[in-house]
Coordinates of C-alpha atoms in Angstrom, one line a residue:
M10 CA 9.9 -19.1 -5.3
I11 CA 6.7 -18.4 -5.2
H12 CA 3.9 -19.4 -3.0
K13 CA 0.6 -20.5 -2.9
K14 CA -2.1 -19.7 -0.9
S15 CA -4.1 -22.8 0.2
R16 CA -7.7 -22.5 1.3
E17 CA -7.9 -22.0 4.8
E18 CA -4.5 -19.9 4.3
I19 CA -6.6 -17.7 1.6
K20 CA -9.1 -17.4 4.4
L21 CA -6.5 -15.5 7.1
M22 CA -5.2 -13.8 4.9
R23 CA -9.0 -12.5 4.3
H24 CA -10.1 -12.3 7.5
A25 CA -6.6 -10.2 8.4
G26 CA -7.5 -7.7 5.4
N27 CA -10.8 -7.1 6.9
I28 CA -9.0 -5.8 9.3
V29 CA -7.1 -3.3 7.5
A30 CA -9.7 -1.5 5.9
L31 CA -10.8 -1.0 9.1
V32 CA -8.1 0.2 10.2
H33 CA -8.5 2.3 7.0
Q34 CA -11.9 2.5 6.8
E35 CA -11.1 4.3 10.7
M36 CA -8.0 6.7 8.9
K37 CA -11.0 8.2 7.0
K38 CA -13.3 9.6 9.3
V39 CA -10.3 10.8 12.5
I40 CA -8.3 12.1 8.7
E41 CA -8.4 16.7 9.6
P42 CA -6.0 18.7 10.6
G43 CA -4.6 19.3 13.4
I44 CA -4.7 15.5 14.2
S45 CA -1.3 13.5 14.8
T46 CA 0.7 11.4 13.0
L47 CA 0.7 9.1 16.5
E48 CA -2.7 9.9 17.5
L49 CA -3.5 8.3 14.3
D50 CA -0.9 5.3 15.0
K51 CA -2.4 4.3 18.1
I52 CA -6.1 4.2 16.7
A53 CA -4.8 2.2 14.3
Y54 CA -2.8 0.3 16.7
D55 CA -6.4 -0.3 19.8
I56 CA -8.5 -1.6 16.3
I57 CA -5.5 -4.2 15.5
K58 CA -4.7 -5.8 19.1
K59 CA -8.7 -5.3 18.7
N60 CA -9.1 -8.3 16.5
K61 CA -7.0 -10.2 18.2
A62 CA -4.2 -9.0 15.2
I63 CA -0.6 -8.2 15.4
P64 CA 0.7 -5.1 14.0
T65 CA 3.0 -6.5 11.5
F66 CA 4.8 -3.3 11.4
L67 CA 6.2 -3.0 14.4
G68 CA 9.6 -4.2 15.0
Y69 CA 10.0 -5.3 11.8
A70 CA 13.2 -4.3 10.6
G71 CA 13.8 -2.5 13.4
F72 CA 10.5 0.3 12.9
P73 CA 9.1 2.0 15.7
N74 CA 6.1 2.3 15.2
S75 CA 2.5 -0.1 13.4
I76 CA 1.9 1.7 11.1
C77 CA 3.4 4.2 8.5
T78 CA 2.5 7.6 7.8
S79 CA 3.6 9.9 4.5
I80 CA 2.8 13.5 4.0
N81 CA 2.9 14.8 0.8
E82 CA 6.4 14.8 -0.8
Q83 CA 6.9 12.0 2.1
V84 CA 6.2 8.9 -0.5
V85 CA 6.0 5.9 1.9
H86 CA 8.1 4.5 5.3
G87 CA 7.3 7.9 7.1
I88 CA 7.7 7.2 10.8
P89 CA 4.1 8.5 13.6
S90 CA 4.8 11.5 15.7
K91 CA 3.5 13.7 18.0
D92 CA 5.0 16.5 16.2
A93 CA 3.3 15.8 12.8
I94 CA 0.6 17.6 12.6
L95 CA -1.3 18.0 9.7
K96 CA -2.9 20.7 8.1
E97 CA -5.1 21.7 5.6
G98 CA -3.5 21.2 2.3
D99 CA -1.7 18.4 2.6
I100 CA -2.8 14.8 1.6
I101 CA -1.6 11.9 4.3
S102 CA -0.9 7.6 2.7
I103 CA -1.2 5.9 5.7
D104 CA -0.3 1.8 4.8
V105 CA -1.0 -0.1 7.5
G106 CA 0.1 -4.2 8.2
A107 CA -2.0 -6.7 10.5
T108 CA -0.8 -10.5 11.0
F109 CA -4.0 -12.7 12.1
R110 CA -3.0 -16.1 13.2
G111 CA 0.3 -16.0 10.6
L112 CA -0.4 -14.8 8.0
V113 CA 0.0 -11.1 6.6
G114 CA -2.6 -7.8 5.0
D115 CA -0.9 -5.0 4.8
G116 CA -2.5 -1.9 2.5
A117 CA -2.2 1.9 2.0
W118 CA -4.6 4.7 0.7
T119 CA -3.1 7.9 0.2
Y120 CA -5.9 11.0 1.7
P121 CA -6.5 14.6 1.6
V122 CA -6.5 16.2 5.1
G123 CA -9.6 19.1 3.9
K124 CA -9.4 21.2 0.4
I125 CA -6.1 20.2 -1.9
S126 CA -5.0 21.0 -4.7
P127 CA -6.5 20.3 -8.1
E128 CA -3.3 19.0 -9.6
V129 CA -2.9 16.8 -6.6
E130 CA -6.5 15.2 -6.0
N131 CA -5.8 13.8 -10.0
L132 CA -2.2 12.6 -8.4
L133 CA -4.1 10.6 -7.0
K134 CA -6.9 10.2 -8.8
A135 CA -4.1 8.2 -11.0
T136 CA -2.7 7.0 -8.3
E137 CA -5.2 4.9 -7.3
K138 CA -6.8 4.4 -10.6
A139 CA -3.7 2.0 -11.6
L140 CA -4.2 -0.2 -8.2
F141 CA -7.5 -1.4 -9.7
K142 CA -6.1 -0.8 -14.1
G143 CA -3.1 -3.3 -12.2
I144 CA -6.0 -5.7 -10.2
E145 CA -7.8 -6.0 -13.5
Q146 CA -4.7 -8.1 -15.1
M147 CA -4.0 -10.7 -11.6
I148 CA -5.2 -13.4 -13.8
P149 CA -3.8 -17.3 -13.4
D150 CA -1.7 -18.5 -16.3
K151 CA -0.4 -14.3 -17.2
P152 CA 2.0 -12.1 -17.8
L153 CA 3.1 -10.5 -14.0
E154 CA 4.5 -7.8 -17.3
N155 CA 0.7 -7.7 -17.8
V156 CA 0.2 -5.7 -14.0
S157 CA 3.0 -3.9 -14.6
A158 CA 2.4 -2.7 -17.7
A159 CA -1.4 -2.1 -16.7
I160 CA 0.4 0.6 -14.2
E161 CA 3.1 2.7 -16.2
D162 CA -0.1 2.9 -18.3
V163 CA -2.0 5.0 -16.1
A164 CA 0.9 7.0 -14.9
L165 CA 2.1 8.2 -18.4
E166 CA -1.6 9.0 -19.8
A167 CA -1.5 11.6 -16.7
K168 CA 2.7 12.5 -17.1
V169 CA 3.1 11.8 -13.7
G170 CA 6.3 10.2 -11.9
I171 CA 6.3 6.8 -11.3
V172 CA 8.5 5.8 -7.9
R173 CA 11.3 2.7 -9.7
Q174 CA 12.7 1.7 -6.1
Y175 CA 10.2 0.8 -4.7
G176 CA 6.8 -0.7 -6.0
G177 CA 4.8 -5.2 -5.0
H178 CA 5.9 -8.0 -3.4
G179 CA 4.2 -11.6 -2.6
V180 CA 3.0 -11.5 0.8
G181 CA 1.3 -14.0 3.2
R182 CA 3.3 -15.8 6.2
E183 CA 5.9 -12.9 5.8
M184 CA 5.3 -9.8 4.5
H185 CA 7.9 -8.9 1.7
E186 CA 7.3 -12.8 -0.3
D187 CA 8.3 -13.5 -3.8
P188 CA 7.8 -12.3 -6.6
F189 CA 8.6 -8.5 -6.7
L190 CA 6.6 -6.9 -8.7
F191 CA 7.5 -3.4 -10.9
N192 CA 5.4 -0.3 -10.9
Y193 CA 6.6 -0.1 -15.1
R194 CA 7.9 -2.9 -18.0
T195 CA 11.1 -5.0 -17.1
N196 CA 10.8 -7.4 -19.3
C197 CA 10.2 -9.3 -16.4
D198 CA 9.1 -13.9 -18.1
I199 CA 7.2 -14.9 -14.0
I200 CA 4.4 -15.6 -14.2
I201 CA 1.2 -15.3 -11.9
K202 CA 0.0 -18.5 -9.9
N203 CA -3.3 -19.6 -9.3
N204 CA -3.8 -18.9 -5.8
C205 CA -0.9 -16.7 -5.5
A206 CA -1.1 -13.6 -3.4
I207 CA 1.2 -9.6 -3.9
A208 CA 0.2 -6.7 -2.7
I209 CA 0.0 -4.3 -5.3
E210 CA 1.1 -0.4 -4.6
P211 CA 1.5 2.0 -7.1
M212 CA 3.9 5.3 -6.1
F213 CA 3.4 8.4 -8.0
N214 CA 4.9 11.0 -8.0
L215 CA 2.6 15.4 -8.9
G216 CA 6.8 15.7 -10.2
C217 CA 9.7 13.9 -10.6
D218 CA 10.8 10.1 -10.6
D219 CA 13.8 10.3 -8.2
V220 CA 13.2 9.4 -4.5
H221 CA 15.0 9.3 -1.2
T222 CA 15.5 7.6 2.3
L223 CA 16.2 11.1 5.1
A224 CA 18.6 10.4 7.8
D225 CA 15.7 8.9 10.5
E226 CA 16.8 5.7 8.1
W227 CA 13.3 5.1 6.7
T228 CA 11.6 8.0 5.6
V229 CA 11.1 8.0 1.9
V230 CA 11.1 11.1 0.0
T231 CA 10.5 13.4 -3.7
D232 CA 13.6 14.8 -4.6
D233 CA 11.8 17.3 -5.7
K234 CA 9.5 17.9 -3.3
K235 CA 6.5 18.3 -4.2
P236 CA 3.8 15.6 -2.8
S237 CA 4.2 11.8 -3.5
A238 CA 0.5 9.6 -3.2
H239 CA 0.1 5.7 -2.8
F240 CA -2.8 3.1 -3.0
E241 CA -2.3 -0.4 -2.0
H242 CA -4.3 -3.4 -1.2
T243 CA -3.6 -7.7 -1.2
V244 CA -5.0 -9.6 -4.2
V245 CA -4.9 -13.7 -4.2
A246 CA -5.1 -14.2 -8.1
T247 CA -7.9 -17.5 -8.7
Q248 CA -9.0 -18.8 -11.8
D249 CA -13.0 -16.9 -11.1
G250 CA -11.8 -13.6 -10.9
P251 CA -8.5 -11.6 -8.1
I252 CA -9.4 -11.3 -4.6
I253 CA -8.7 -8.6 -2.8
T254 CA -8.1 -9.3 0.5
T255 CA -8.3 -5.5 2.3
V256 CA -11.2 -5.0 2.5
L257 CA -14.6 -4.5 4.5
L258 CA -15.4 -9.2 4.9

């Protein structure tokens, strides 16, 4: 079932999203060669708690940390570690969830660590572009498939791989709600409802589409070990246009 959000729920989701955006604002400042992903996790945890919210990911299905930190060929669900030290030329995807008064904000961004190669830079640009093209299609009473198609079209134009096992999802009082959002066309017949909230999150690979999960049962990596990028915003469809909740207020 797709849950339409009340005015009060949207207000709280925007507050939660603002906290997610505060974390990303700080990540952009502190990500540099030599920092560990566990340090990044501690910074994020402190920001979330300072703003009277709960780290949504911490303990979710047993996940041990407050954010996901996925480096290079790691697609999603990377576990922060003191031994994972960023180096020049890496990319890192930071996925953040914050729950404020029962409502969730969920947003991810992929950051360069120092100078990265032109082809990896183009991967990041394409994935970010796909996110915003998808957001443009979050229109009430229109097919959800329009969002998927907009994302796929960017991938086809950029000639990059699409992660097909994972995608976007409804979000609100739970981190994962209906509907599931594919990042490619599927003949989905779901219609976007006014005031529904969806986390739109394209994941593109520099190489093949295929991914698998490591022995830690969390970290998803590309089969060909080529870099992957992940960008995500929580978005509410309204008659006045899409509202991105995971931005600074």
